[in-house]
CSV table of C-alpha atoms in Angstrom, one decimal:
chain,number,residue,atom,x,y,z
A,19,MET,CA,108.3,83.8,-213.7
A,20,ALA,CA,109.9,82.2,-216.6
A,21,THR,CA,107.5,83.0,-219.2
A,22,THR,CA,107.0,86.5,-217.8
A,23,ILE,CA,110.1,87.3,-218.3
A,24,PHE,CA,110.9,86.5,-221.7
A,25,LEU,CA,107.0,87.7,-222.7
A,26,ILE,CA,109.2,90.8,-220.9
A,27,MET,CA,112.0,90.9,-223.2
A,28,ILE,CA,110.4,90.2,-226.5
A,29,GLY,CA,107.5,93.2,-226.2
A,30,LEU,CA,110.4,95.4,-225.1
A,31,LEU,CA,112.3,94.4,-228.5
A,32,LEU,CA,109.2,94.3,-230.8
A,33,LEU,CA,109.1,98.3,-229.1
A,34,GLY,CA,112.4,99.0,-230.4
A,35,PHE,CA,114.2,99.4,-227.4
A,36,PRO,CA,117.8,97.9,-227.6
A,37,MET,CA,118.9,94.8,-226.7
A,38,MET,CA,120.2,95.7,-223.2
A,39,ILE,CA,117.0,97.7,-222.2
A,40,PRO,CA,115.2,94.2,-222.3
A,41,LEU,CA,117.8,91.9,-220.6
A,42,LEU,CA,118.3,94.1,-218.0
A,43,VAL,CA,114.5,95.0,-217.5
A,44,ALA,CA,113.9,91.3,-217.7
A,45,THR,CA,116.6,91.0,-214.9
A,46,PHE,CA,114.9,92.8,-212.7
A,47,VAL,CA,111.7,91.9,-213.0
A,48,GLY,CA,113.3,88.5,-212.2
A,49,PHE,CA,114.7,89.3,-208.9
A,50,LEU,CA,111.6,90.9,-207.5
A,51,PHE,CA,109.7,87.9,-208.3
A,52,MET,CA,112.7,86.2,-206.6
A,53,PHE,CA,113.0,88.4,-203.0
A,54,GLY,CA,109.3,90.4,-203.6
A,55,ASP,CA,111.7,93.7,-202.3
A,56,ILE,CA,112.8,96.4,-204.2
A,57,SER,CA,115.4,96.8,-201.0
A,58,LYS,CA,117.4,93.7,-202.3
A,59,MET,CA,118.1,94.8,-205.3
A,60,ASP,CA,122.0,95.7,-204.2
A,61,PHE,CA,122.4,91.7,-204.9
A,62,MET,CA,121.1,92.0,-208.6
A,63,VAL,CA,124.3,94.4,-209.3
A,64,GLN,CA,126.6,92.4,-207.2
A,65,GLN,CA,125.6,89.9,-210.1
A,66,ILE,CA,125.9,92.4,-213.0
A,67,MET,CA,129.5,93.2,-211.5
A,68,ALA,CA,130.7,89.6,-211.4
A,69,GLY,CA,129.9,89.1,-214.7
A,70,ILE,CA,132.2,91.6,-215.9
A,71,ARG,CA,134.8,91.1,-213.4
A,72,PRO,CA,136.7,88.4,-215.0
A,73,ALA,CA,140.0,89.5,-216.4
A,74,SER,CA,140.0,87.6,-219.4
A,75,LEU,CA,137.3,90.7,-220.5
A,76,ILE,CA,140.4,92.7,-220.0
A,77,ALA,CA,141.0,91.1,-224.3
A,78,VAL,CA,137.6,92.7,-225.2
A,79,PRO,CA,138.5,96.5,-225.6
A,80,MET,CA,142.0,95.5,-225.9
A,81,PHE,CA,141.5,93.8,-229.4
A,82,ILE,CA,138.3,96.3,-230.2
A,83,LEU,CA,140.8,99.4,-229.7
A,84,ALA,CA,143.8,97.1,-232.4
A,85,ALA,CA,141.2,96.7,-234.3
A,86,ASP,CA,140.5,100.7,-234.6
A,87,ILE,CA,143.5,101.9,-235.0
A,88,MET,CA,144.3,98.8,-237.7
A,89,THR,CA,140.9,100.3,-239.9
A,90,ARG,CA,141.9,104.0,-239.3
A,91,GLY,CA,145.5,103.5,-240.3
A,92,GLN,CA,147.2,102.4,-243.3
A,93,SER,CA,147.5,98.2,-241.5
A,94,ALA,CA,144.5,96.7,-242.9
A,95,ASN,CA,144.7,98.8,-247.1
A,96,ARG,CA,148.6,97.0,-247.2
A,97,LEU,CA,146.7,93.3,-246.6
A,98,ILE,CA,144.2,94.1,-248.5
A,99,ASP,CA,146.7,95.0,-251.5
A,100,MET,CA,148.9,92.0,-250.7
A,101,VAL,CA,146.4,89.8,-251.4
A,102,MET,CA,145.0,91.5,-254.5
A,103,LYS,CA,148.5,91.4,-256.0
A,104,PHE,CA,148.8,87.3,-255.9
A,105,VAL,CA,145.1,86.0,-256.3
A,106,GLY,CA,143.4,89.0,-258.5
A,107,HIS,CA,144.6,88.0,-261.7
A,108,ILE,CA,142.8,84.6,-261.3
A,109,LYS,CA,138.9,83.8,-262.0
A,110,GLY,CA,136.9,85.7,-259.7
A,111,GLY,CA,140.3,87.0,-258.3
A,112,LEU,CA,138.8,89.9,-256.9
A,113,ALA,CA,136.2,88.0,-254.8
A,114,VAL,CA,138.3,85.3,-254.1
A,115,SER,CA,140.5,88.4,-252.3
A,116,THR,CA,137.8,89.2,-251.2
A,117,ALA,CA,137.1,86.1,-248.5
A,118,VAL,CA,141.3,85.9,-247.8
A,119,ALA,CA,141.7,89.8,-246.9
A,120,CYS,CA,138.3,89.6,-244.5
A,121,THR,CA,140.0,86.2,-243.1
A,122,LEU,CA,143.6,88.2,-242.9
A,123,PHE,CA,141.6,91.3,-241.6
A,124,GLY,CA,140.3,88.8,-238.6
A,125,ALA,CA,143.1,87.6,-237.5
A,126,VAL,CA,144.6,91.0,-236.5
A,127,SER,CA,140.8,92.1,-235.6
A,128,GLY,CA,138.4,89.1,-234.1
A,129,SER,CA,135.7,91.7,-235.0
A,130,THR,CA,132.9,91.0,-237.6
A,131,GLN,CA,131.9,94.8,-237.8
A,132,ALA,CA,135.3,95.8,-238.5
A,133,THR,CA,135.6,93.5,-241.3
A,134,VAL,CA,133.5,94.9,-243.0
A,135,VAL,CA,133.9,98.4,-242.6
A,136,ALA,CA,137.8,97.6,-243.1
A,137,VAL,CA,137.2,95.0,-245.9
A,138,GLY,CA,134.3,95.4,-247.7
A,139,SER,CA,135.2,99.7,-247.9
A,140,PRO,CA,138.0,99.6,-250.4
A,141,LEU,CA,137.1,96.6,-252.5
A,142,ARG,CA,132.6,96.7,-252.9
A,143,PRO,CA,133.1,99.9,-255.4
A,144,ARG,CA,136.3,97.8,-257.8
A,145,MET,CA,133.7,94.9,-257.8
A,146,LEU,CA,131.1,96.9,-258.6
A,147,LYS,CA,133.1,98.2,-261.5
A,148,ALA,CA,135.0,94.6,-262.7
A,149,GLY,CA,131.2,93.6,-263.3
A,150,TYR,CA,129.9,91.5,-260.1
A,151,LYS,CA,126.1,92.6,-259.2
A,152,ASP,CA,126.1,94.1,-255.6
A,153,SER,CA,123.2,91.7,-253.9
A,154,PHE,CA,126.5,89.2,-254.7
A,155,VAL,CA,129.2,91.6,-253.1
A,156,LEU,CA,127.4,92.4,-250.1
A,157,ALA,CA,127.1,89.1,-249.0
A,158,LEU,CA,130.1,88.3,-249.5
A,159,ILE,CA,131.5,90.7,-247.4
A,160,ILE,CA,128.9,90.4,-244.9
A,161,ASN,CA,129.7,86.2,-245.0
A,162,ALA,CA,133.8,86.5,-245.4
A,163,SER,CA,133.5,88.7,-242.3
A,164,ASP,CA,132.2,85.8,-240.1
A,165,ILE,CA,135.4,84.7,-240.5
A,166,ALA,CA,136.1,86.7,-238.7
A,167,PHE,CA,134.3,85.4,-235.7
A,168,LEU,CA,136.4,81.8,-235.4
A,169,ILE,CA,140.4,82.9,-237.0
A,170,PRO,CA,142.2,84.3,-233.6
A,171,PRO,CA,141.5,86.6,-232.0
A,172,SER,CA,137.5,86.2,-231.4
A,173,ILE,CA,135.7,88.4,-229.6
A,174,GLY,CA,132.5,86.2,-229.8
A,175,MET,CA,135.5,82.7,-228.0
A,176,ILE,CA,136.6,85.7,-225.7
A,177,ILE,CA,133.1,86.0,-224.3
A,178,TYR,CA,132.3,82.1,-224.4
A,179,GLY,CA,135.6,81.0,-223.0
A,180,VAL,CA,134.7,83.2,-219.5
A,181,ILE,CA,130.7,82.3,-219.4
A,182,SER,CA,131.7,78.7,-219.4
A,183,SER,CA,135.6,78.7,-217.9
A,184,THR,CA,137.2,77.2,-221.0
A,185,SER,CA,140.7,77.4,-222.1
A,186,ILE,CA,140.2,80.8,-224.2
A,187,SER,CA,143.8,79.5,-225.5
A,188,GLU,CA,143.1,76.3,-227.4
A,189,LEU,CA,139.2,77.9,-228.4
A,190,PHE,CA,141.0,80.3,-230.4
A,191,ILE,CA,143.6,77.7,-231.7
A,192,ALA,CA,140.4,75.6,-232.6
A,193,GLY,CA,138.9,78.1,-234.5
A,194,ILE,CA,141.2,78.6,-236.8
A,195,GLY,CA,140.5,75.0,-239.3
A,196,PRO,CA,137.2,75.7,-239.7
A,197,GLY,CA,137.6,79.6,-240.5
A,198,LEU,CA,140.2,78.4,-243.0
A,199,LEU,CA,138.2,75.9,-244.5
A,200,LEU,CA,134.9,78.3,-245.2
A,201,MET,CA,138.0,80.9,-246.9
A,202,VAL,CA,138.7,78.3,-248.8
A,203,LEU,CA,135.2,77.7,-250.4
A,204,PHE,CA,133.5,81.1,-249.9
A,205,SER,CA,136.7,81.8,-252.9
A,206,ALA,CA,135.8,78.2,-254.8
A,207,TYR,CA,132.2,79.8,-254.6
A,208,SER,CA,133.2,83.1,-256.0
A,209,MET,CA,135.5,81.6,-259.1
A,210,ILE,CA,132.4,79.5,-260.5
A,211,TYR,CA,130.0,82.3,-259.9
A,212,ALA,CA,132.5,84.8,-261.8
A,213,LYS,CA,132.9,82.1,-264.4
A,214,ILE,CA,129.1,81.4,-265.1
A,215,ASN,CA,128.5,85.4,-265.3
A,216,GLY,CA,131.5,85.8,-267.3
A,217,VAL,CA,133.1,88.5,-265.0
A,218,PRO,CA,136.5,89.5,-266.0
A,219,THR,CA,139.7,89.2,-264.2
A,220,GLU,CA,142.0,91.4,-263.4
A,221,PRO,CA,145.6,92.2,-264.5
A,222,LYS,CA,148.3,90.2,-263.5
A,223,THR,CA,151.1,91.3,-261.9
A,224,SER,CA,154.8,90.8,-261.6
A,225,TRP,CA,156.3,89.2,-259.0
A,226,SER,CA,158.4,92.3,-258.3
A,227,GLU,CA,155.0,94.5,-257.3
A,228,ARG,CA,154.3,91.1,-255.6
A,229,GLY,CA,157.2,91.4,-253.6
A,230,GLN,CA,156.6,95.0,-252.8
A,231,ALA,CA,153.2,94.6,-251.8
A,232,VAL,CA,154.6,91.6,-249.2
A,233,ARG,CA,157.6,93.8,-247.8
A,234,LYS,CA,154.5,96.7,-247.1
A,235,ALA,CA,152.1,94.5,-245.6
A,236,LEU,CA,155.2,92.6,-243.5
A,237,TRP,CA,154.8,94.6,-241.1
A,238,PRO,CA,150.9,94.2,-240.3
A,239,LEU,CA,151.5,90.8,-240.5
A,240,GLY,CA,153.3,90.7,-237.4
A,241,PHE,CA,149.7,91.2,-235.6
A,242,PRO,CA,148.6,87.0,-236.3
A,243,VAL,CA,152.4,86.1,-235.2
A,244,ILE,CA,151.6,88.2,-231.8
A,245,ILE,CA,148.2,86.6,-231.5
A,246,VAL,CA,149.1,82.7,-232.2
A,247,GLY,CA,152.4,82.7,-232.3
A,248,GLY,CA,152.2,84.0,-228.7
A,249,ILE,CA,149.8,81.9,-227.6
A,250,TYR,CA,151.5,78.8,-229.4
A,251,GLY,CA,154.4,79.9,-227.8
A,252,GLY,CA,153.4,80.3,-224.2
A,253,ILE,CA,154.7,83.8,-224.2
A,254,PHE,CA,151.6,85.0,-223.7
A,255,SER,CA,147.9,84.4,-222.1
A,256,PRO,CA,145.4,86.2,-224.5
A,257,THR,CA,144.8,88.9,-222.6
A,258,GLU,CA,148.4,89.7,-223.0
A,259,ALA,CA,147.7,89.5,-226.3
A,260,ALA,CA,145.3,91.3,-226.8
A,261,ALA,CA,147.6,94.1,-224.9
A,262,ALA,CA,150.5,93.7,-227.1
A,263,CYS,CA,148.3,93.6,-230.0
A,264,VAL,CA,147.5,97.1,-229.1
A,265,LEU,CA,150.9,98.7,-228.8
A,266,TYR,CA,151.6,97.3,-231.6
A,267,ALA,CA,149.3,98.8,-233.6
A,268,ILE,CA,150.4,102.6,-232.1
A,269,ILE,CA,153.7,101.6,-232.8
A,270,LEU,CA,152.9,101.2,-236.7
A,271,GLU,CA,150.3,103.4,-237.1
A,272,PHE,CA,152.0,106.4,-234.9
A,273,ILE,CA,155.4,106.0,-235.6
A,274,VAL,CA,156.1,103.5,-238.4
A,275,PHE,CA,153.4,104.1,-240.7
A,276,ARG,CA,153.2,107.7,-239.5
A,277,SER,CA,149.2,107.6,-240.9
A,278,LEU,CA,147.7,108.4,-237.3
A,279,THR,CA,148.4,111.9,-235.3
A,280,MET,CA,148.0,112.8,-231.4
A,281,PRO,CA,144.9,114.1,-232.4
A,282,ASP,CA,143.5,110.7,-233.6
A,283,ILE,CA,143.8,109.3,-230.5
A,284,TYR,CA,141.1,111.0,-228.4
A,285,ARG,CA,138.6,109.9,-231.7
A,286,ILE,CA,140.0,106.2,-231.5
A,287,ALA,CA,139.8,105.7,-228.0
A,288,LYS,CA,136.4,107.4,-227.5
A,289,SER,CA,135.0,105.0,-230.4
A,290,THR,CA,136.3,102.2,-228.4
A,291,GLY,CA,134.8,103.5,-224.7
A,292,LEU,CA,131.3,103.6,-226.5
A,293,ILE,CA,131.8,99.9,-228.1
A,294,THR,CA,133.1,98.7,-224.8
A,295,ALA,CA,130.9,100.3,-222.9
A,296,VAL,CA,127.8,98.8,-224.7
A,297,VAL,CA,129.4,95.0,-224.6
A,298,PHE,CA,130.0,94.9,-220.8
A,299,ILE,CA,126.8,96.4,-220.3
A,300,LEU,CA,125.4,93.1,-221.6
A,301,VAL,CA,127.9,90.6,-220.2
A,302,GLY,CA,126.6,92.6,-216.7
A,303,ALA,CA,123.4,91.7,-217.4
A,304,GLY,CA,123.4,88.7,-219.1
A,305,ALA,CA,125.5,87.2,-216.0
A,306,ALA,CA,122.6,88.5,-214.0
A,307,PHE,CA,120.0,87.2,-215.8
A,308,SER,CA,121.7,83.6,-216.1
A,309,TRP,CA,122.1,83.7,-212.5
A,310,VAL,CA,117.8,84.3,-212.6
A,311,ILE,CA,117.2,81.8,-215.1
A,312,SER,CA,119.7,79.0,-212.9
A,313,PHE,CA,117.1,79.9,-209.4
A,314,ALA,CA,114.1,79.4,-211.6
A,315,GLN,CA,116.0,76.2,-213.0
A,316,VAL,CA,114.8,77.2,-216.3
A,317,PRO,CA,117.6,75.2,-218.3
A,318,GLN,CA,116.3,71.5,-216.7
A,319,GLU,CA,112.3,73.0,-218.0
A,320,ILE,CA,114.1,73.2,-221.4
A,321,LEU,CA,116.0,70.6,-221.8
A,322,ALA,CA,113.6,68.1,-220.1
A,323,ALA,CA,111.0,69.9,-222.6
A,324,VAL,CA,112.9,69.2,-225.4
A,325,GLY,CA,114.5,65.8,-224.8
A,326,VAL,CA,117.9,67.2,-224.8
A,327,ALA,CA,119.3,64.7,-222.2
A,328,ASP,CA,118.1,61.6,-223.5
A,329,MET,CA,119.9,62.2,-227.2
A,330,GLY,CA,123.7,61.4,-227.5
A,331,PRO,CA,126.4,63.9,-228.4
A,332,LYS,CA,125.8,64.3,-231.9
A,333,GLY,CA,122.1,65.5,-231.1
A,334,VAL,CA,123.3,67.4,-228.5
A,335,LEU,CA,125.3,69.6,-230.6
A,336,GLY,CA,122.2,69.4,-233.2
A,337,VAL,CA,120.1,71.4,-231.0
A,338,ILE,CA,122.3,73.5,-229.4
A,339,SER,CA,123.3,74.9,-233.7
A,340,VAL,CA,119.9,74.6,-234.6
A,341,ALA,CA,119.1,77.1,-231.0
A,342,PHE,CA,122.2,79.2,-231.6
A,343,PHE,CA,121.3,79.9,-235.0
A,344,ILE,CA,117.9,80.8,-234.8
A,345,GLY,CA,118.9,82.8,-231.7
A,346,CYS,CA,121.2,85.0,-233.6
A,347,MET,CA,118.8,85.6,-236.7
A,348,PHE,CA,117.4,87.6,-233.7
A,349,VAL,CA,119.2,88.8,-231.0
A,350,ASP,CA,123.2,89.7,-230.8
A,351,PRO,CA,125.5,87.7,-230.9
A,352,ILE,CA,127.1,88.4,-226.9
A,353,VAL,CA,123.7,88.4,-225.9
A,354,VAL,CA,122.8,85.1,-227.3
A,355,ILE,CA,125.6,83.3,-226.3
A,356,LEU,CA,125.0,85.0,-222.8
A,357,ILE,CA,121.4,83.4,-222.7
A,358,LEU,CA,122.0,80.1,-223.8
A,359,VAL,CA,125.3,79.3,-223.0
A,360,PRO,CA,123.8,78.0,-219.4
A,361,ILE,CA,121.3,76.9,-220.5
A,362,PHE,CA,122.6,74.1,-222.4
A,363,ALA,CA,126.2,73.8,-220.1
A,364,PRO,CA,124.3,71.0,-217.8
A,365,VAL,CA,123.8,68.9,-220.7
A,366,VAL,CA,127.1,69.5,-222.4
A,367,ASN,CA,129.3,68.0,-219.1
A,368,ALA,CA,126.8,65.6,-218.9
A,369,VAL,CA,127.1,63.9,-222.1
A,370,GLY,CA,131.1,64.7,-221.7
A,371,LEU,CA,131.6,66.7,-224.8
A,372,ASP,CA,134.5,68.7,-225.3
A,373,PRO,CA,133.7,72.1,-224.2
A,374,VAL,CA,136.5,73.5,-227.1
A,375,LEU,CA,134.6,71.6,-230.0
A,376,VAL,CA,131.5,73.2,-228.2
A,377,GLY,CA,132.2,76.3,-228.0
A,378,THR,CA,134.1,76.7,-231.7
A,379,ILE,CA,130.6,75.0,-232.9
A,380,ILE,CA,128.6,77.5,-231.2
A,381,THR,CA,131.3,80.7,-232.5
A,382,LEU,CA,130.2,79.3,-235.6
A,383,GLN,CA,126.3,79.4,-235.2
A,384,VAL,CA,126.7,83.3,-234.1
A,385,ALA,CA,128.6,83.9,-237.5
A,386,ILE,CA,126.0,82.7,-239.7
A,387,GLY,CA,123.2,84.1,-237.9
A,388,SER,CA,124.5,87.0,-237.4
A,389,ALA,CA,124.7,87.6,-241.4
A,390,THR,CA,121.2,85.9,-241.5
A,391,PRO,CA,117.7,87.8,-241.7
A,392,PRO,CA,115.7,88.9,-240.5
A,393,PHE,CA,117.3,90.6,-237.7
A,394,GLY,CA,121.8,89.1,-237.9
A,395,CYS,CA,123.5,92.1,-236.9
A,396,ASP,CA,126.3,92.0,-240.1
A,397,ILE,CA,123.2,92.8,-242.6
A,398,PHE,CA,122.4,96.4,-240.6
A,399,THR,CA,126.0,97.2,-240.5
A,400,ALA,CA,126.6,96.8,-244.0
A,401,ILE,CA,122.7,98.6,-244.8
A,402,ALA,CA,124.6,101.4,-242.6
A,403,ILE,CA,127.9,101.5,-244.4
A,404,PHE,CA,127.3,100.9,-248.3
A,405,LYS,CA,124.2,102.7,-247.9
A,406,ARG,CA,121.8,100.3,-249.6
A,407,PRO,CA,118.0,99.1,-248.6
A,408,TYR,CA,117.5,95.4,-246.9
A,409,ILE,CA,116.6,93.5,-249.7
A,410,GLU,CA,119.3,94.2,-251.7
A,411,VAL,CA,121.9,92.8,-248.6
A,412,ILE,CA,120.0,89.9,-248.3
A,413,ARG,CA,119.6,89.1,-251.7
A,414,GLY,CA,122.6,86.5,-252.5
A,415,ILE,CA,123.2,85.8,-249.1
A,416,PHE,CA,121.2,82.1,-250.0
A,417,PRO,CA,124.5,80.0,-251.3
A,418,PHE,CA,127.2,81.5,-249.0
A,419,THR,CA,124.5,79.8,-245.9
A,420,VAL,CA,124.6,76.3,-247.5
A,421,ILE,CA,128.7,77.1,-247.7
A,422,LEU,CA,127.9,77.8,-243.5
A,423,LEU,CA,125.9,75.2,-242.3
A,424,CYS,CA,127.6,72.4,-244.5
A,425,VAL,CA,130.8,73.1,-242.4
A,426,SER,CA,128.7,73.3,-239.4
A,427,VAL,CA,127.4,69.7,-239.8
A,428,ALA,CA,131.0,68.8,-240.7
A,429,LEU,CA,132.3,70.2,-237.9
A,430,ILE,CA,129.9,67.8,-235.8
A,431,PHE,CA,130.7,64.2,-237.8
A,432,PHE,CA,134.2,65.0,-238.3
A,433,PRO,CA,135.2,67.5,-235.1
A,434,GLN,CA,139.4,67.2,-235.7
A,435,ILE,CA,139.0,70.0,-238.6
A,436,ALA,CA,138.6,72.5,-235.0
A,437,LEU,CA,140.7,70.2,-232.4
A,438,PHE,CA,143.1,68.7,-234.7
A,439,LEU,CA,145.1,71.8,-234.5
A,440,ARG,CA,144.5,72.3,-230.7
A,441,ASP,CA,145.3,68.7,-229.8
A,442,LEU,CA,148.6,69.4,-231.7
A,443,ALA,CA,149.0,72.9,-229.6
A,444,PHE,CA,148.3,71.6,-226.3
A,445,HIS,CA,147.8,67.4,-225.9
C-alpha cells in the first residue's frame, strides 16, 4: 500500500498538479486500501477536519494578514530605510542592509515569500545600480528571506509545533539565535563579495538623518516587541500575539501612517483568505495522510530500513536534516513538515532528543531546501516577482547554501546556539 501511495503522489506531481491534489488523492487511495468501502470516506473527512482543528493554527492566517498589511503599507519601507542609514555606507553596505532588513521583516511577518517581496522589490534595483551582479542579488534575497522561517513569528514553527505537540512559544525563542547567526554570516560574506568585486560604497549619512529614520521606524519596530516581548513576558500566547499584530498593523497603516484606505481591506483580506485556504487544505490533507501512513506502519518500515534506531542523537539529527533538506528541494515546506515529522517522531522520542532543538533544526533545513534547486519554492517566488530566468536566479546560490549547511552542522554539535535563549526564558 505504501509504495502505491507514494507512486501516485510522485506521478501526479510530475504531471504538474498542485501539491494539494497528490496529497488528497494519495490519502483517498490509502483509505480505500484500509476500508475497501467508499461509504466510509467520512472517516477521512474527520481526519482532515481534526488536522485543522487545533486553536494554535489560528495564528497562521493572523500572521499572514499582518504581513500583507505591512507589505502594502509603509512599515516595510521604514524598516529598510532605517537599516540603510546605519550600514549602507560600509563595504557591501547595500547587501548587508538586505540581510538585516530580511531579518527585521521576518521578525514581523514570519513568511519567506512576503519577505522576498517586501525587501527584494525596493533593494534589488538599488543593488544592481550600485554594481552588484544580479545573480548575487537574487541569491542573497531568497536566502536571506529564509531567515524569516527562523525568526519569530515562524509559520513553519507553528505547523511543526501543532503536529508534534511542542511549545510554539519555546520554538519561537529558540529560532532567534540561529536566525541572528545567519544574518551575521550573510553580512560577512556580502562584505567580502563587495571587496573582491570592487563594489562602491554608498554615501555616509549624518546622525541626524539616522535619528530621523529611527523615529520613523519606531512604530514598525513594535511588532517584534509585541511578539517576542509579549510571549517571553507571559502576556500573550502565540495565537494572541498574532491577533495583537493584526490589530497593531491596522492601527499603524490605516490610522497612524494613513497609507491604506478602506477599499484596500477587501483586497488584503481576499489575498490572505486565498493563501490561508491553501495552507489549511495542505494541513488537513497532511494530517489525514499522516494517519494513513501511521496506520500502515510506514514510519517503522522506513526507519528500520535506514537503521536510524541504532544511531545516537547526533546521527538521528543528521538523518533528519538530510531528509528535510532533500524533501524541501522538491516539495512545499509545509507538506514536508506534515509528512516527515510523524515519521521521525518515534525515534526522536526514543533517543530522548529535545523536541525544540529538533524543531529548530527542521525549520532551518526547510528554509535551506526552500531556496535550493531544483524546485525550492522561494526560487519560483523570485522568478515570478523579478521576472528573471530560472538559471540566473539559482546561479549565485551555492555560497549561501554552504553557509546555511554550516549553521545546520553547528546546531547539531552546539545545540546551545538555539537552546540558550529558550533555557534562559523558560527554565
